[in-house]
XYZ file of C-alpha atoms in Angstrom:
621
model
C 29.618 24.328 -91.610
C 28.600 23.768 -87.934
C 26.635 20.693 -88.964
C 29.658 19.351 -90.854
C 31.954 19.914 -87.857
C 29.490 18.165 -85.539
C 29.165 15.228 -87.960
C 32.930 14.978 -88.243
C 33.310 14.955 -84.433
C 30.643 12.271 -84.173
C 32.322 10.070 -86.778
C 35.674 10.578 -85.076
C 34.252 9.568 -81.693
C 32.470 6.520 -83.116
C 35.654 5.533 -84.935
C 37.576 5.864 -81.671
C 35.087 3.665 -79.814
C 34.895 1.323 -82.793
C 38.638 0.751 -82.557
C 38.194 -0.444 -78.983
C 38.889 -4.142 -78.761
C 35.931 -6.097 -77.355
C 36.386 -6.980 -73.710
C 34.478 -8.359 -70.745
C 34.396 -7.347 -67.099
C 32.539 -8.666 -64.054
C 30.072 -6.455 -62.201
C 29.408 -7.356 -58.534
C 27.303 -5.410 -56.075
C 25.764 -5.504 -52.593
C 27.726 -8.388 -51.100
C 26.786 -7.444 -47.497
C 29.609 -9.322 -45.803
C 28.793 -9.808 -42.129
C 25.789 -12.094 -42.341
C 24.921 -13.985 -39.146
C 24.886 -17.396 -40.868
C 27.850 -16.934 -43.207
C 25.683 -17.001 -46.316
C 26.949 -13.695 -47.712
C 30.543 -14.798 -47.309
C 29.867 -18.115 -49.031
C 28.109 -16.310 -51.901
C 31.116 -14.058 -52.471
C 33.568 -16.964 -52.253
C 31.527 -18.738 -54.942
C 31.499 -15.694 -57.215
C 35.235 -15.114 -56.855
C 35.982 -18.790 -57.536
C 33.761 -18.697 -60.611
C 35.418 -15.574 -62.020
C 38.836 -17.151 -61.448
C 37.902 -19.979 -63.865
C 37.340 -17.512 -66.720
C 40.099 -16.433 -69.036
C 38.172 -13.666 -70.797
C 37.306 -11.386 -67.826
C 39.648 -8.369 -67.720
C 38.746 -6.925 -64.319
C 35.988 -6.693 -61.687
C 34.013 -3.691 -60.425
C 32.203 -3.801 -57.060
C 29.589 -1.080 -56.516
C 29.086 -0.782 -52.793
C 27.393 -2.262 -49.752
C 30.407 -4.502 -49.450
C 29.536 -5.075 -45.790
C 26.427 -5.110 -43.657
C 27.468 -2.546 -41.039
C 30.867 -1.238 -42.131
C 32.631 -2.971 -39.252
C 36.396 -3.256 -39.422
C 36.173 -7.038 -39.170
C 33.632 -7.165 -42.006
C 35.807 -4.997 -44.242
C 38.876 -7.130 -43.530
C 36.970 -10.312 -44.350
C 35.604 -8.838 -47.580
C 39.109 -7.841 -48.620
C 40.493 -11.307 -47.920
C 37.862 -12.834 -50.164
C 38.208 -10.271 -52.952
C 41.999 -10.415 -52.828
C 41.751 -14.034 -53.943
C 40.662 -12.785 -57.368
C 43.301 -13.452 -60.011
C 42.511 -10.211 -61.848
C 42.309 -6.568 -60.691
C 39.203 -5.305 -58.927
C 37.949 -1.759 -58.371
C 35.681 -1.022 -55.438
C 33.560 1.757 -53.907
C 31.516 1.847 -50.677
C 27.737 1.961 -50.287
C 25.439 3.274 -47.600
C 25.854 0.156 -45.426
C 29.624 0.647 -45.463
C 29.311 4.299 -44.403
C 26.064 4.876 -42.503
C 26.772 2.562 -39.551
C 30.549 2.532 -39.925
C 32.426 2.432 -36.625
C 35.250 4.360 -38.310
C 33.194 6.962 -40.145
C 34.220 5.328 -43.415
C 37.929 5.751 -42.744
C 38.543 1.998 -42.437
C 37.175 1.453 -45.950
C 39.904 3.726 -47.307
C 42.548 2.111 -45.142
C 41.420 -1.389 -46.126
C 40.948 -0.908 -49.870
C 43.222 2.071 -50.444
C 40.525 4.584 -51.442
C 36.786 5.110 -51.743
C 37.044 6.222 -55.362
C 38.829 5.189 -58.554
C 39.656 6.269 -62.077
C 41.289 4.028 -64.610
C 41.321 3.711 -68.393
C 40.786 0.399 -70.156
C 40.776 0.113 -73.945
C 40.228 3.853 -74.241
C 37.246 3.997 -71.847
C 37.429 5.979 -68.615
C 35.948 4.137 -65.633
C 35.189 6.543 -62.778
C 33.695 5.501 -59.432
C 33.186 7.312 -56.137
C 31.483 7.018 -52.750
C 27.935 8.096 -52.037
C 27.493 7.911 -48.240
C 25.597 8.883 -46.239
C 28.198 8.880 -43.477
C 27.408 8.117 -39.802
C 23.908 9.688 -39.949
C 20.779 8.297 -41.581
C 20.045 10.398 -44.643
C 19.609 10.204 -48.394
C 22.594 9.149 -50.431
C 25.079 11.970 -50.922
C 28.219 12.061 -53.038
C 30.616 13.753 -50.593
C 31.632 17.321 -51.366
C 35.281 16.234 -51.451
C 34.362 13.550 -54.025
C 32.504 16.128 -56.146
C 35.632 18.278 -56.092
C 37.707 15.219 -57.065
C 35.281 14.443 -59.887
C 35.709 17.984 -61.204
C 39.478 17.611 -61.344
C 39.204 14.149 -62.907
C 36.764 15.152 -65.652
C 38.784 18.258 -66.411
C 41.528 16.080 -67.872
C 39.217 13.971 -70.062
C 38.502 15.033 -73.629
C 34.834 15.557 -74.438
C 34.986 12.799 -77.080
C 36.528 10.130 -74.836
C 33.962 7.606 -73.537
C 33.208 7.541 -69.810
C 31.504 4.895 -67.666
C 30.525 6.191 -64.224
C 29.945 3.955 -61.197
C 28.196 4.750 -57.930
C 26.337 2.733 -55.346
C 23.115 4.743 -55.773
C 21.228 5.325 -59.018
C 21.665 8.839 -60.380
C 18.235 10.004 -59.259
C 16.773 11.723 -56.202
C 17.804 8.857 -53.932
C 21.037 10.851 -54.046
C 20.320 14.333 -52.702
C 22.931 15.818 -55.076
C 22.225 13.598 -58.088
C 21.866 16.649 -60.323
C 25.408 17.829 -59.574
C 26.825 14.511 -60.739
C 24.593 14.249 -63.799
C 25.321 17.811 -64.914
C 29.042 17.113 -64.737
C 28.789 13.807 -66.584
C 26.772 15.473 -69.339
C 29.768 17.632 -70.198
C 31.540 14.459 -71.347
C 30.815 11.500 -73.589
C 29.280 9.471 -70.746
C 28.121 6.278 -72.420
C 26.885 4.453 -69.304
C 26.279 4.727 -65.547
C 26.365 1.634 -63.322
C 24.958 1.269 -59.809
C 23.819 -1.179 -57.169
C 21.652 -0.534 -54.083
C 18.375 -1.948 -55.429
C 19.526 -5.620 -55.358
C 17.855 -6.269 -58.744
C 18.961 -6.309 -62.357
C 17.158 -3.512 -64.144
C 17.661 -0.425 -66.218
C 17.231 2.795 -64.268
C 16.617 6.433 -65.093
C 19.535 8.858 -65.057
C 17.893 11.523 -67.190
C 19.414 11.042 -70.675
C 22.396 8.998 -69.521
C 22.026 5.225 -70.152
C 22.070 3.540 -66.732
C 21.977 -0.004 -65.411
C 21.532 -1.374 -61.888
C 23.223 -4.643 -61.002
C 21.791 -7.362 -58.775
C 22.988 -8.184 -55.283
C 25.502 -10.997 -55.051
C 23.359 -12.516 -52.291
C 21.298 -15.628 -52.957
C 18.322 -14.231 -50.983
C 15.617 -16.902 -51.315
C 17.288 -18.693 -54.212
C 19.743 -21.583 -54.156
C 22.698 -19.432 -55.155
C 23.679 -15.833 -55.647
C 24.791 -14.187 -58.837
C 26.524 -11.311 -60.580
C 26.812 -9.779 -64.028
C 29.213 -10.234 -66.900
C 29.449 -7.114 -69.037
C 30.570 -7.406 -72.664
C 31.790 -4.187 -74.269
C 31.829 -4.054 -78.037
C 32.052 -1.269 -80.595
C 28.274 -1.073 -81.005
C 26.856 -2.280 -77.666
C 27.377 -3.069 -73.996
C 25.596 -6.298 -73.049
C 24.700 -7.546 -69.554
C 24.512 -11.238 -68.706
C 23.485 -12.545 -65.291
C 25.770 -15.373 -64.204
C 25.120 -17.955 -61.476
C 28.426 -19.137 -59.984
C 27.476 -22.731 -59.103
C 25.122 -23.816 -61.858
C 27.076 -21.732 -64.403
C 23.791 -20.649 -65.963
C 23.798 -17.416 -67.898
C 20.987 -15.140 -68.994
C 21.408 -12.079 -71.163
C 18.934 -9.517 -69.892
C 19.740 -6.084 -71.307
C 22.028 -4.202 -73.656
C 22.941 -0.566 -74.148
C 23.645 0.768 -77.614
C 27.008 2.501 -77.854
C 26.772 6.012 -79.246
C 28.631 9.267 -79.033
C 26.779 11.431 -76.509
C 26.641 15.158 -76.824
C 23.989 15.941 -74.248
C 21.505 18.741 -74.769
C 22.225 21.153 -71.922
C 19.059 23.141 -72.625
C 16.802 20.175 -71.887
C 14.920 20.673 -68.630
C 14.860 18.066 -65.868
C 13.704 18.153 -62.270
C 15.942 20.065 -59.905
C 15.640 21.053 -56.205
C 13.048 23.763 -55.592
C 14.191 26.815 -53.610
C 10.937 28.775 -53.988
C 10.218 28.372 -50.268
C 12.849 31.055 -49.686
C 10.715 33.548 -51.620
C 7.610 32.625 -49.634
C 9.150 33.569 -46.293
C 10.696 37.012 -46.618
C 11.245 37.409 -42.868
C 14.332 35.160 -42.837
C 17.603 35.347 -44.723
C 21.082 33.894 -44.723
C 23.369 36.676 -43.525
C 26.262 34.595 -44.830
C 26.890 31.103 -46.213
C 30.248 29.363 -46.223
C 31.119 26.318 -48.365
C 33.562 23.963 -46.699
C 35.767 21.754 -48.851
C 34.199 18.569 -47.473
C 31.038 17.294 -45.797
C 30.076 18.765 -42.435
C 28.233 16.136 -40.379
C 28.036 17.816 -36.980
C 26.640 20.874 -35.216
C 28.952 23.913 -35.285
C 29.780 25.544 -31.956
C 29.560 29.259 -31.297
C 32.687 30.337 -29.419
C 32.662 34.035 -28.482
C 32.647 35.669 -31.940
C 33.535 32.470 -33.816
C 31.718 29.549 -35.434
C 33.797 26.371 -35.090
C 33.258 22.985 -36.756
C 35.099 20.056 -38.336
C 34.698 18.515 -41.777
C 35.132 15.092 -43.356
C 38.623 15.988 -44.556
C 39.636 16.285 -40.898
C 39.883 20.065 -40.970
C 38.743 22.151 -37.989
C 37.552 25.525 -39.290
C 36.739 28.723 -37.413
C 34.641 31.419 -39.096
C 33.837 34.942 -38.030
C 30.331 34.863 -36.543
C 29.344 38.171 -38.133
C 30.863 37.781 -41.594
C 31.400 34.060 -42.168
C 34.991 34.738 -43.190
C 37.628 32.140 -42.203
C 39.621 33.069 -39.093
C 41.759 29.961 -38.566
C 42.074 26.308 -39.583
C 43.655 23.268 -37.968
C 44.284 19.989 -39.794
C 43.734 16.783 -37.825
C 44.503 13.202 -38.847
C 41.012 11.943 -39.679
C 37.438 12.807 -40.676
C 35.388 14.700 -38.085
C 31.797 13.758 -37.204
C 31.998 15.042 -33.632
C 30.168 18.268 -32.719
C 32.576 20.535 -30.802
C 31.897 21.206 -27.121
C 32.928 24.530 -25.616
C 33.856 25.431 -22.055
C 35.029 28.718 -20.623
C 36.770 28.661 -17.271
C 37.377 32.245 -16.258
C 37.857 34.687 -19.149
C 37.539 34.153 -22.900
C 41.273 33.552 -23.245
C 40.773 30.330 -21.313
C 37.976 29.042 -23.572
C 38.572 25.464 -24.706
C 37.057 23.516 -27.601
C 36.970 19.706 -27.619
C 36.048 17.235 -30.362
C 36.932 13.764 -31.654
C 38.160 12.440 -35.010
C 37.795 9.193 -36.924
C 41.549 8.732 -36.567
C 41.000 8.074 -32.858
C 41.974 11.509 -31.576
C 40.296 13.517 -28.819
C 41.537 17.066 -29.338
C 41.378 20.170 -27.183
C 42.223 23.564 -28.670
C 41.987 27.181 -27.574
C 39.603 29.595 -29.247
C 42.517 30.837 -31.384
C 43.080 27.318 -32.759
C 46.227 26.581 -30.783
C 46.327 22.995 -29.485
C 46.087 22.410 -25.732
C 46.233 18.603 -25.603
C 45.337 15.529 -27.625
C 44.571 11.976 -26.565
C 44.954 9.056 -28.949
C 42.562 6.143 -28.607
C 42.583 2.770 -30.325
C 39.580 3.467 -32.574
C 37.554 6.270 -34.139
C 35.894 8.870 -31.932
C 32.621 9.687 -33.702
C 30.701 10.731 -30.583
C 30.249 14.336 -29.532
C 31.624 15.507 -26.191
C 29.795 17.077 -23.258
C 31.721 19.333 -20.891
C 30.538 19.854 -17.315
C 32.479 21.291 -14.380
C 35.843 20.872 -16.056
C 35.219 17.277 -17.174
C 34.867 16.081 -20.778
C 32.535 13.116 -21.312
C 32.819 11.367 -24.680
C 32.265 7.951 -26.281
C 34.147 6.285 -29.109
C 34.362 3.156 -31.227
C 36.839 1.435 -28.907
C 34.010 0.013 -26.763
C 34.739 2.782 -24.261
C 33.060 5.855 -22.808
C 35.517 8.211 -21.092
C 35.750 11.079 -18.643
C 38.743 13.369 -19.239
C 40.084 16.317 -17.273
C 39.520 19.393 -19.422
C 42.665 21.190 -18.253
C 45.222 18.391 -18.413
C 43.679 15.935 -20.875
C 44.223 13.103 -18.403
C 41.724 10.269 -18.311
C 39.664 10.244 -15.102
C 37.818 7.002 -15.773
C 36.773 4.727 -18.635
C 33.732 2.500 -18.959
C 34.639 -0.415 -21.245
C 31.359 -2.267 -21.426
C 30.187 -1.174 -24.883
C 29.986 -3.469 -27.910
C 29.255 -0.814 -30.527
C 30.302 2.734 -31.439
C 28.956 5.919 -29.847
C 27.981 8.512 -32.465
C 25.865 11.001 -30.546
C 26.088 13.338 -27.555
C 25.452 12.331 -23.932
C 23.176 14.133 -21.492
C 23.678 14.645 -17.755
C 21.096 14.637 -14.992
C 22.058 14.690 -11.324
C 24.858 12.148 -10.930
C 24.054 10.221 -14.090
C 25.303 10.517 -17.649
C 23.100 8.976 -20.366
C 24.009 7.978 -23.936
C 23.223 5.376 -26.591
C 25.459 3.171 -28.746
C 25.116 1.044 -31.864
C 24.932 -2.087 -29.722
C 21.167 -2.017 -28.953
C 21.529 -0.211 -25.621
C 21.026 3.099 -23.870
C 23.456 3.442 -20.949
C 23.396 5.248 -17.595
C 26.742 5.669 -15.842
C 27.765 7.242 -12.556
C 29.507 10.367 -13.791
C 31.931 10.413 -10.862
C 33.509 6.998 -11.474
C 32.030 5.558 -14.702
C 30.303 2.607 -13.045
C 27.286 1.180 -14.853
C 23.991 2.089 -13.193
C 21.755 0.489 -15.800
C 21.437 -0.203 -19.515
C 18.176 -0.253 -21.439
C 17.099 -1.912 -24.693
C 13.998 -1.387 -26.782
C 13.829 -5.154 -27.201
C 14.829 -5.305 -30.852
C 17.594 -7.761 -31.784
C 18.440 -5.596 -34.809
C 21.522 -3.439 -34.227
C 20.250 -0.860 -36.741
C 17.335 -0.197 -34.341
C 19.642 0.884 -31.514
C 18.897 4.177 -29.691
C 22.268 5.517 -30.873
C 21.688 8.587 -33.058
C 19.150 10.337 -30.847
C 20.190 12.775 -28.114
C 17.908 11.799 -25.180
C 15.968 14.409 -23.200
C 15.204 14.263 -19.473
C 12.379 15.771 -17.399
C 11.206 14.924 -13.873
C 13.592 11.965 -13.606
C 12.233 10.450 -16.831
C 14.461 9.800 -19.861
C 12.823 10.084 -23.280
C 14.438 8.525 -26.338
C 13.503 7.503 -29.880
C 15.115 4.997 -32.236
C 14.726 3.607 -35.775
C 12.085 1.184 -34.458
C 9.906 4.348 -34.522
C 8.880 4.162 -30.878
C 9.094 6.953 -28.320
C 10.093 5.440 -24.990
C 9.874 6.852 -21.448
C 12.412 5.344 -19.034
C 12.757 5.732 -15.285
C 16.030 7.579 -14.659
C 16.670 5.860 -11.339
C 16.106 2.262 -12.419
C 16.289 2.132 -16.227
C 12.857 0.488 -16.324
C 10.481 1.192 -19.195
C 7.539 3.343 -18.114
C 5.784 3.406 -21.479
C 6.403 3.147 -25.223
C 4.386 4.361 -28.197
C 4.686 4.276 -31.980
C 1.579 6.359 -32.519
C 3.489 9.135 -34.284
C 6.362 7.122 -35.897
C 9.087 9.436 -34.625
C 12.417 8.031 -35.820
C 15.545 9.652 -34.304
C 14.691 13.330 -33.731
C 13.254 14.689 -30.486
C 13.475 17.765 -28.280
C 12.173 19.163 -24.996
C 10.091 22.298 -24.572
C 11.645 25.138 -22.563
C 9.098 24.709 -19.787
C 9.545 20.915 -19.778
C 5.862 20.216 -20.420
C 6.328 18.603 -23.839
C 8.571 16.164 -25.672
C 8.686 17.105 -29.348
C 9.183 14.622 -32.149
C 9.735 14.884 -35.884
C 7.820 12.106 -37.640
C 8.761 10.368 -40.864
C 6.082 12.152 -42.875
C 5.272 15.865 -42.699
C 4.394 16.089 -39.013
C 5.775 17.489 -35.772
C 4.168 16.006 -32.669
C 4.160 17.045 -29.011
C 3.678 14.539 -26.182
C 3.009 15.541 -22.599
C 5.886 14.665 -20.294
C 4.583 12.181 -17.750
C 5.332 8.746 -16.332
C 1.851 7.202 -16.577
C 1.096 6.871 -20.295
C 1.853 8.376 -23.719
C -0.443 11.312 -24.384
C -0.363 13.462 -27.514
C -0.812 17.175 -26.862
C -0.902 18.229 -30.516
C 0.199 17.364 -34.014
C 1.144 19.820 -36.747
C 1.385 19.129 -40.455
C 4.467 21.096 -41.471
C 4.464 19.504 -44.968
C 8.204 18.792 -45.043
C 7.549 15.457 -46.792
C 9.306 12.168 -46.093
C 11.828 12.566 -43.282
C 14.342 10.302 -41.580
C 17.431 12.277 -40.540
C 18.517 12.635 -36.884
C 18.232 16.408 -36.526
C 17.027 17.287 -33.019
C 14.307 19.852 -32.290
C 15.368 22.917 -30.277
C 13.016 25.384 -28.578
C 14.215 28.858 -27.637
C 12.233 31.972 -26.743
C 8.974 30.212 -27.567
C 10.056 29.133 -31.045
C 10.791 25.576 -32.192
C 13.614 25.017 -34.692
C 14.666 21.924 -36.650
C 16.254 20.822 -39.916
C 15.255 18.245 -42.523
C 16.817 15.812 -44.993
C 16.349 18.170 -47.961
C 18.206 21.200 -46.631
C 15.292 23.137 -45.107
C 15.374 24.719 -41.645
C 11.967 25.345 -40.058
C 10.895 27.661 -37.264
C 7.400 26.981 -35.926
C 5.244 28.408 -33.154
C 4.400 25.521 -30.788
C 1.512 27.447 -29.224
C -0.364 28.216 -32.450
C 1.130 25.347 -34.510
C 1.925 27.767 -37.327
C 5.090 28.077 -39.402
C 7.010 31.239 -38.542
C 9.467 30.754 -41.368
C 11.366 28.193 -43.420
C 14.627 28.485 -45.330
C 16.246 26.051 -47.776
C 20.064 26.106 -47.569
C 20.776 23.372 -50.124
C 19.413 19.888 -50.830
C 21.360 17.910 -48.214
C 20.665 16.883 -44.630
C 20.618 19.666 -42.042
C 22.453 18.781 -38.841
C 20.972 19.725 -35.470
C 20.939 23.525 -35.520
C 22.718 25.753 -32.996
C 20.129 28.303 -31.901
C 21.831 31.480 -30.630
C 18.541 33.192 -29.786
C 14.998 33.352 -31.126
C 16.104 35.391 -34.137
C 19.493 33.946 -34.981
C 20.921 30.457 -35.527
C 23.831 28.612 -37.095
C 22.977 25.726 -39.434
C 25.199 23.270 -41.289
C 24.450 20.684 -43.948
C 25.993 17.380 -44.938
C 27.186 19.009 -48.157
C 29.504 21.279 -46.175
C 27.520 24.508 -46.136
C 27.500 26.512 -42.895
C 25.296 29.585 -42.615
C 23.982 32.205 -40.212
C 20.204 32.538 -40.521
C 18.570 35.690 -39.194
C 14.927 36.707 -38.966
C 13.482 40.187 -38.687
C 10.073 39.023 -37.513
C 8.589 36.072 -35.671
């Protein structure tokens, strides 16, 4: 009887798909608007003009990396070109639209209406959503809010109705939460997954789900760019590469249409949490799941843990229990780590952070607003508070000093040409910070005048010293950048003292408590310590921690003789810098760990891009 019921359901589903009228749609990806020579823009104009000559194309899907750097001007230009299409188009962002975005991805939503879509055409559900990563370098990550949206969307789709899912990344471990998406799609009749990112036409692995990657629209080294025409029929989905100028077409792959009832007992690779069994001397006293990504370091405020999420919600948790104490909704996503200042007693404690909606907000420790300043662009940078002054940079080409009590602007430096996304540091009369405009800046903290600005010499904006929080010792500034060099800079003059790429440290450094060492997290397995000095780079030691490939900007923090840091795959490490041994390691989830907030040598607060916040405690080393 069960076999008969299953056969009947299969025939019913195939009949339903078989009744679908054949149709064609265009599949564009990786347009990278914002090219220096206008080539990307010309390629997209050509593709749009070509599609407009066709009478048999029903709609267009665009699977991310619409722009090169997610700039507002790039997004506006892309929209102007795509709006010239004579048929509907559906669009999602890629890592280039989110990772270096001056708005934290908010401008994509404002420009195109949303970063996700769901529509039904000829009985087929087309579902697409964003995949980050946002503001920080990391693996791809479908935002927690998008996962929640996907749950609600799939809930209303019958298990026999066909689904085509679209994402910028392939559904594999290039997405740190690929398994969450796949497991959800396997509960439905997912007939196909489409993606971009790889710039080539090819079939890709998505476990048992048929999956196809589409080429970049860019011409690259060829005479013209290209895109795909997708023909959907009752028995197959066929992909044809189309060149917009020569009009040449080449069929290159096809996917057989079938009713999919995925075997949920089949075993595939999933994240490994066995490291938590290996180290029994550490545990999560509590773990809290926020409703959206958390891409910042939580602050500890008296007996509270305070942070913001990508939905623009400021949340305060009880430090001891992890239970919510209060919430405050802002107007935009939060990527800014809160700064805390107490002037007098705890009742006068103030918390300051920025939002992607252009707000700089100050609240009391009970969540009641004190003041708010509106700027003309997103505020992705994290504030520093010193002696009643808030120092913070934004995406409005400005770095500001603000009176903590009144919220009044004290001064503004307007010489930036890119967004600030990190936290400044202060030494003597100077405040130091980087921006996504190739430069590290030193300002006079009393009046905001420029003392010097430093470049690592790369013309590539993506190599800017922007995500790293610099460290300072003996009037020497140390900074790392995606060019994988550690640089020592004279604090007084901004002159380069030395540079080294011996250890390939990317964007994560720290300073030892005694100031003798600069620590770096390399891009493969290793933590390295350099002696602090002005003469030459000198390695003190290297330690193979075996954390694997690594590229996220999570700073290293030493406290009470222990060195703490997080990784791209959700693991927090504590190592002994004297013996170069691992004290403990704990895997929270599979997403990027932000810079941890170390309370003391046995207790810290950690947060991950997926929105988990936890209190880790150790009963030993």
